[in-house]
mmCIF file of C-alpha atoms and ligand atoms in Angstrom:
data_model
loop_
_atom_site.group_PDB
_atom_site.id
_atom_site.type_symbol
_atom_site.label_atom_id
_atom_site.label_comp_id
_atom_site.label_asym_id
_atom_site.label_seq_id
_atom_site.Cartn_x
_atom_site.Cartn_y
_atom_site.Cartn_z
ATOM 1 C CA UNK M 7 -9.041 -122.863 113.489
ATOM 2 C CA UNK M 8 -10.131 -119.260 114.194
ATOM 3 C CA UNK M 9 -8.457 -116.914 116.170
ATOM 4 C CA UNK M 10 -11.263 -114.534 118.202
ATOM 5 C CA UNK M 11 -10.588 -111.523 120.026
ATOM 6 C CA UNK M 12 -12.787 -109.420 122.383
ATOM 7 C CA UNK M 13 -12.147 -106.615 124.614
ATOM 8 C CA UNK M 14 -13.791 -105.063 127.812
ATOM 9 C CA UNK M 15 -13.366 -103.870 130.876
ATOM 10 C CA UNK M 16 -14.658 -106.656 133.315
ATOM 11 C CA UNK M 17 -15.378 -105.210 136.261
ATOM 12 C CA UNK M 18 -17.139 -106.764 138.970
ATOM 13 C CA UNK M 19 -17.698 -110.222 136.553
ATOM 14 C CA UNK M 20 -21.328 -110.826 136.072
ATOM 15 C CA UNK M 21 -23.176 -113.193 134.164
ATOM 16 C CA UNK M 22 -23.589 -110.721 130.585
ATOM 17 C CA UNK M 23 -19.110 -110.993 131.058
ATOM 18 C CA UNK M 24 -19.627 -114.979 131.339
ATOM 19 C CA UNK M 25 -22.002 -115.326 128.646
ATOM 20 C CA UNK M 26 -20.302 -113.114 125.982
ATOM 21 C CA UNK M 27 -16.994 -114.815 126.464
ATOM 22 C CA UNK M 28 -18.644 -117.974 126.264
ATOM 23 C CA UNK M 29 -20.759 -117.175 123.104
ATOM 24 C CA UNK M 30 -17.466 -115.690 121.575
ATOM 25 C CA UNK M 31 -14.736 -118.378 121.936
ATOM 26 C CA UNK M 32 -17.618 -120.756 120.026
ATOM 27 C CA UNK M 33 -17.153 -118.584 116.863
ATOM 28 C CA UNK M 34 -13.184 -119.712 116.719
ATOM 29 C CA UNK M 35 -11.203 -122.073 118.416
ATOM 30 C CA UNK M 36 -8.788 -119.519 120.217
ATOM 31 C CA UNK M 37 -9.884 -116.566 122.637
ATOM 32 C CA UNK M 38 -8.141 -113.474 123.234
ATOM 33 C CA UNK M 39 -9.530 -110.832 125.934
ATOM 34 C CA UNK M 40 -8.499 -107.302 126.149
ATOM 35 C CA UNK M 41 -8.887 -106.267 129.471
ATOM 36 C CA UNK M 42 -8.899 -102.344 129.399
ATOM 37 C CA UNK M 43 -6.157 -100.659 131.247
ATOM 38 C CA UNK M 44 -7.388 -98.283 134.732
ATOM 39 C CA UNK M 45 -5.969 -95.570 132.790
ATOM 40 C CA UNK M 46 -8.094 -96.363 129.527
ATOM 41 C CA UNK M 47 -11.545 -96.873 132.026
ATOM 42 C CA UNK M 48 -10.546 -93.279 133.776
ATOM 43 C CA UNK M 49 -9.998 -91.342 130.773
ATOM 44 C CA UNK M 50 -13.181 -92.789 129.433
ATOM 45 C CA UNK M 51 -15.303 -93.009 132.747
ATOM 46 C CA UNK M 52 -13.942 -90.198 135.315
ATOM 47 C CA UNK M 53 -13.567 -93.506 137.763
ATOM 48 C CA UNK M 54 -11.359 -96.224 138.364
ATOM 49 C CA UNK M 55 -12.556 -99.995 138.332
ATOM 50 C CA UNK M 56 -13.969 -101.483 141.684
ATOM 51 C CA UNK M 57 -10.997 -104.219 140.484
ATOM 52 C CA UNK M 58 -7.559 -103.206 139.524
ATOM 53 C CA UNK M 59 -6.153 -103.827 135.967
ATOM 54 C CA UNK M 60 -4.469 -106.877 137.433
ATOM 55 C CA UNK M 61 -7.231 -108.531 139.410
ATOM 56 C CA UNK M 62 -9.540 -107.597 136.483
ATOM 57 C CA UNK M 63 -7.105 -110.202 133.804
ATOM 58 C CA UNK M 64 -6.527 -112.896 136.380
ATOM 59 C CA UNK M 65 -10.327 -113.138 136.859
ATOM 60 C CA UNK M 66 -10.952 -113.334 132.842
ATOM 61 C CA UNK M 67 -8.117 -115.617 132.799
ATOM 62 C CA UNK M 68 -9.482 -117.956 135.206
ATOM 63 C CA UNK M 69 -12.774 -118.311 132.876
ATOM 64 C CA UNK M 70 -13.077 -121.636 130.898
ATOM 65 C CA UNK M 71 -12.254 -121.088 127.016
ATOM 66 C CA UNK M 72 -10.334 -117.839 127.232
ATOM 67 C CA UNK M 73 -6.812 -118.657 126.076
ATOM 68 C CA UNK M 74 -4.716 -115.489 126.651
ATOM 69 C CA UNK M 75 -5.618 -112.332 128.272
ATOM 70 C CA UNK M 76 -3.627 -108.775 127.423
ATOM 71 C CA UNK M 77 -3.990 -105.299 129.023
ATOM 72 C CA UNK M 78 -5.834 -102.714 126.628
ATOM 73 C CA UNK M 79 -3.761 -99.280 126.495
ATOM 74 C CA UNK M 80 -5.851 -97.361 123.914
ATOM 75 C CA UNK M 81 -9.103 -97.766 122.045
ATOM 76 C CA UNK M 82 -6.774 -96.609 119.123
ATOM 77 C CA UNK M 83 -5.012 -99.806 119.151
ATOM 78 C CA UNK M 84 -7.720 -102.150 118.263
ATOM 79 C CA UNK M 85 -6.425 -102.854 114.691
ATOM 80 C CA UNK M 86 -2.966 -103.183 116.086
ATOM 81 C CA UNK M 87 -3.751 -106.040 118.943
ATOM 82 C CA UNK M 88 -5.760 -107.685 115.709
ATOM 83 C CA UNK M 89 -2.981 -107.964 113.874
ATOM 84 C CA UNK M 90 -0.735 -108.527 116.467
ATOM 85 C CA UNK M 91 -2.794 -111.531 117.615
ATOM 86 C CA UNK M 92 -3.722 -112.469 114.127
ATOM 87 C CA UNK M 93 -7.113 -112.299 114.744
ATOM 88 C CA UNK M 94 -9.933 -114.042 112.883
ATOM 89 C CA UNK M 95 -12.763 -112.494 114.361
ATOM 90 C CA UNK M 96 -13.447 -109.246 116.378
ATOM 91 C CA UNK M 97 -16.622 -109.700 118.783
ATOM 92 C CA UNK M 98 -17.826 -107.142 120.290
ATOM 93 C CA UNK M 99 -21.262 -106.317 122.456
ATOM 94 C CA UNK M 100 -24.187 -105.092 120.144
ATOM 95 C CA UNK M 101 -23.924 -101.760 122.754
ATOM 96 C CA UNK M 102 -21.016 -101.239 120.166
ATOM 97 C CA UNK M 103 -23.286 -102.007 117.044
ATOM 98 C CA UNK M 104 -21.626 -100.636 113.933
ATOM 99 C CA UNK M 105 -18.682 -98.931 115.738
ATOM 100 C CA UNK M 106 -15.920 -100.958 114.783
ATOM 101 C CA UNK M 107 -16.733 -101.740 111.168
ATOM 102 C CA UNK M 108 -13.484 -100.287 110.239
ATOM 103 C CA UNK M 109 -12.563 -103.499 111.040
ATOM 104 C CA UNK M 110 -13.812 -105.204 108.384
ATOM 105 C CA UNK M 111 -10.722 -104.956 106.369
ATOM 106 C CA UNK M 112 -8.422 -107.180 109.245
ATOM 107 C CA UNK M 113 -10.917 -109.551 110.527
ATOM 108 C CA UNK M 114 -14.762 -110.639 110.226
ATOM 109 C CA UNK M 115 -16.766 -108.083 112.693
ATOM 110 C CA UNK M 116 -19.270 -110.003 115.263
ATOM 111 C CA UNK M 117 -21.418 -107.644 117.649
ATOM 112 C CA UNK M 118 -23.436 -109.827 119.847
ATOM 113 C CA UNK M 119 -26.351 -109.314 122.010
ATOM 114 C CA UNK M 120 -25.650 -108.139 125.567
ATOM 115 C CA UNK M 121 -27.212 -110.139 128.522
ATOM 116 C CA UNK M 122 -30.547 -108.345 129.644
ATOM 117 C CA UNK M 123 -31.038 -106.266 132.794
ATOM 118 C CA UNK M 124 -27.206 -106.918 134.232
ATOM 119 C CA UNK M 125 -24.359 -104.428 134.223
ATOM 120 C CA UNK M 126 -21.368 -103.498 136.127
ATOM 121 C CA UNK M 127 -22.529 -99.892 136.799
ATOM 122 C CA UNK M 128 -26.018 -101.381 137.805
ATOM 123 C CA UNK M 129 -24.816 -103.819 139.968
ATOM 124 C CA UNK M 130 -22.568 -100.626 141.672
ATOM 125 C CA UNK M 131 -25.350 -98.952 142.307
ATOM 126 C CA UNK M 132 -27.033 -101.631 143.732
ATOM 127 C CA UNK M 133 -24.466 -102.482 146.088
ATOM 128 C CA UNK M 134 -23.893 -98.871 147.010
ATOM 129 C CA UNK M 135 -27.852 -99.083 148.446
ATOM 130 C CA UNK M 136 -26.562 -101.346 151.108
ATOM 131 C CA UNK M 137 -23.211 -99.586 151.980
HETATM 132 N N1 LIG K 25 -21.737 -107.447 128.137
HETATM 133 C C1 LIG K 25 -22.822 -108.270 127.783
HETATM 134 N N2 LIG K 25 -23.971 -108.232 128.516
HETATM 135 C C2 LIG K 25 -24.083 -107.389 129.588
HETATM 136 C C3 LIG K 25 -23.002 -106.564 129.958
HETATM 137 C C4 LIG K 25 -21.827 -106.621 129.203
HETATM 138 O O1 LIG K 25 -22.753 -109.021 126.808
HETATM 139 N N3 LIG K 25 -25.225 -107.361 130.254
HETATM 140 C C5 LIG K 25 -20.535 -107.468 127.322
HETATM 141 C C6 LIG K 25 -20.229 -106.123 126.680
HETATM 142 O O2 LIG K 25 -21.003 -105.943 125.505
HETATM 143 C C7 LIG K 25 -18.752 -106.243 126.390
HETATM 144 C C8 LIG K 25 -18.243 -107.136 127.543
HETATM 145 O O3 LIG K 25 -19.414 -107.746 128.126
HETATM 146 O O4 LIG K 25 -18.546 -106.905 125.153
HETATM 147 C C9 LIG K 25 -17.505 -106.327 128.599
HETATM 148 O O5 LIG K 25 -18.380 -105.270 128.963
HETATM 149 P P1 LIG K 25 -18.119 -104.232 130.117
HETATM 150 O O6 LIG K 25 -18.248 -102.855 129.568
HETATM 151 O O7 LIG K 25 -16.895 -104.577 130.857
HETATM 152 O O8 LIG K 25 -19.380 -104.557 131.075
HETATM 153 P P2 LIG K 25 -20.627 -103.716 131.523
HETATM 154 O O9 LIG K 25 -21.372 -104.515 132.510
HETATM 155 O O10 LIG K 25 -21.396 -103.234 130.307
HETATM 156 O O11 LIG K 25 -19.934 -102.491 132.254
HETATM 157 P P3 LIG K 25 -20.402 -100.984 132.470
HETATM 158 O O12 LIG K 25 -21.756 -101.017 133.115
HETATM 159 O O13 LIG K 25 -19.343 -100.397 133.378
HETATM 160 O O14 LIG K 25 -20.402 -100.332 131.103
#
C-alpha cells in the first residue's frame, strides 16, 4: 500500500503527462500530483502557463489513477509535501535524473523515462505556426 507522489507543471496535457502518471500510480497504490503554482512556472520560465493553476489541477484530477491533486508553491518544499503526504515514493521524469536524490532519506527516488519527441513547449511552438 504505497503512497506515490509526482509533481509537474501540466500544461497543455499531452500523451508524455498521461503516460508518466500512468506508469507512476503502478509503483504504489495511491497518487499524489503536484501541480506547480503560475507563480512557481514564472519565476522559473519568464511565462505563465497556456492553462491557469486551476484549470491545470482539475485536468490532472480528471485523469484515471490520480487520487489527490495539490498546488506546488516552491521547489523548496518537495521534502515537506513528502512528508506531509507521507509519501512512499517520489517519481520524477529522468529530465530530472539525479536531482532529487536528497530524497533518498524520506522516500524511495524513481526517475522515469520521458515520452519521446512530445513536450509542452514543442507542442507551443507548433501551434504558434498556425496562429
Ligand atoms: N514528461 C514525460 N514525457 C514527456 C514530457 C513530460 O514523461 N515527453 C513528464 C516530465 O518528466 C514530468 C511530467 O511529465 O515528470 C510533467 O512535465 P512538464 O514539465 O509539465 O511537461 P513538459 O512537456 O516537459 O513541459 P515543458 O516543455 O514546458 O518543460
Amino acid at each position: 500500500m504505497k503512497t506515490v507522489i509526482t509533481f509537474g507543471t501540466f500544461d497543455v496535457l499531452h500523451i508524455g503527462h498521461v503516460k508518466i502518471l500512468q506508469r507512476a500510480r503502478m509503483l504504489g497504490s495511491k497518487l499524489i500530483v503536484g501541480v506547480s503554482s503560475d507563480a512557481l512556472n514564472y519565476s522559473k520560465k519568464q511565462r505563465y502557463p497556456v492553462y491557469p493553476e486551476k484549470e491545470r489541477m482539475d485536468i490532472v484530477a480528471a485523469i484515471q489513477g490520480v487520487d489527490h491533486v495539490f498546488r506546488e508553491e516552491a521547489l523548496e518544499l518537495k521534502g515537506e509535501y513528502i512528508k506531509k503526504y507521507s509519501a512512499d515514493v517520489l517519481v520524477m521524469g529522468n529530465d530530472w535524473e539525479g536531482r532529487f536524490d536528497e530524497f533518498k532519506s524520506l522516500c524511495e527516488v524513481v526517475y522515469l523515462p520521458r515520452t519521446d519527441g512530445v513536450s509542452t513547449t514543442q507542442l507551443i511552438a507548433e501551434i504558434k505556426k498556425y496562429a
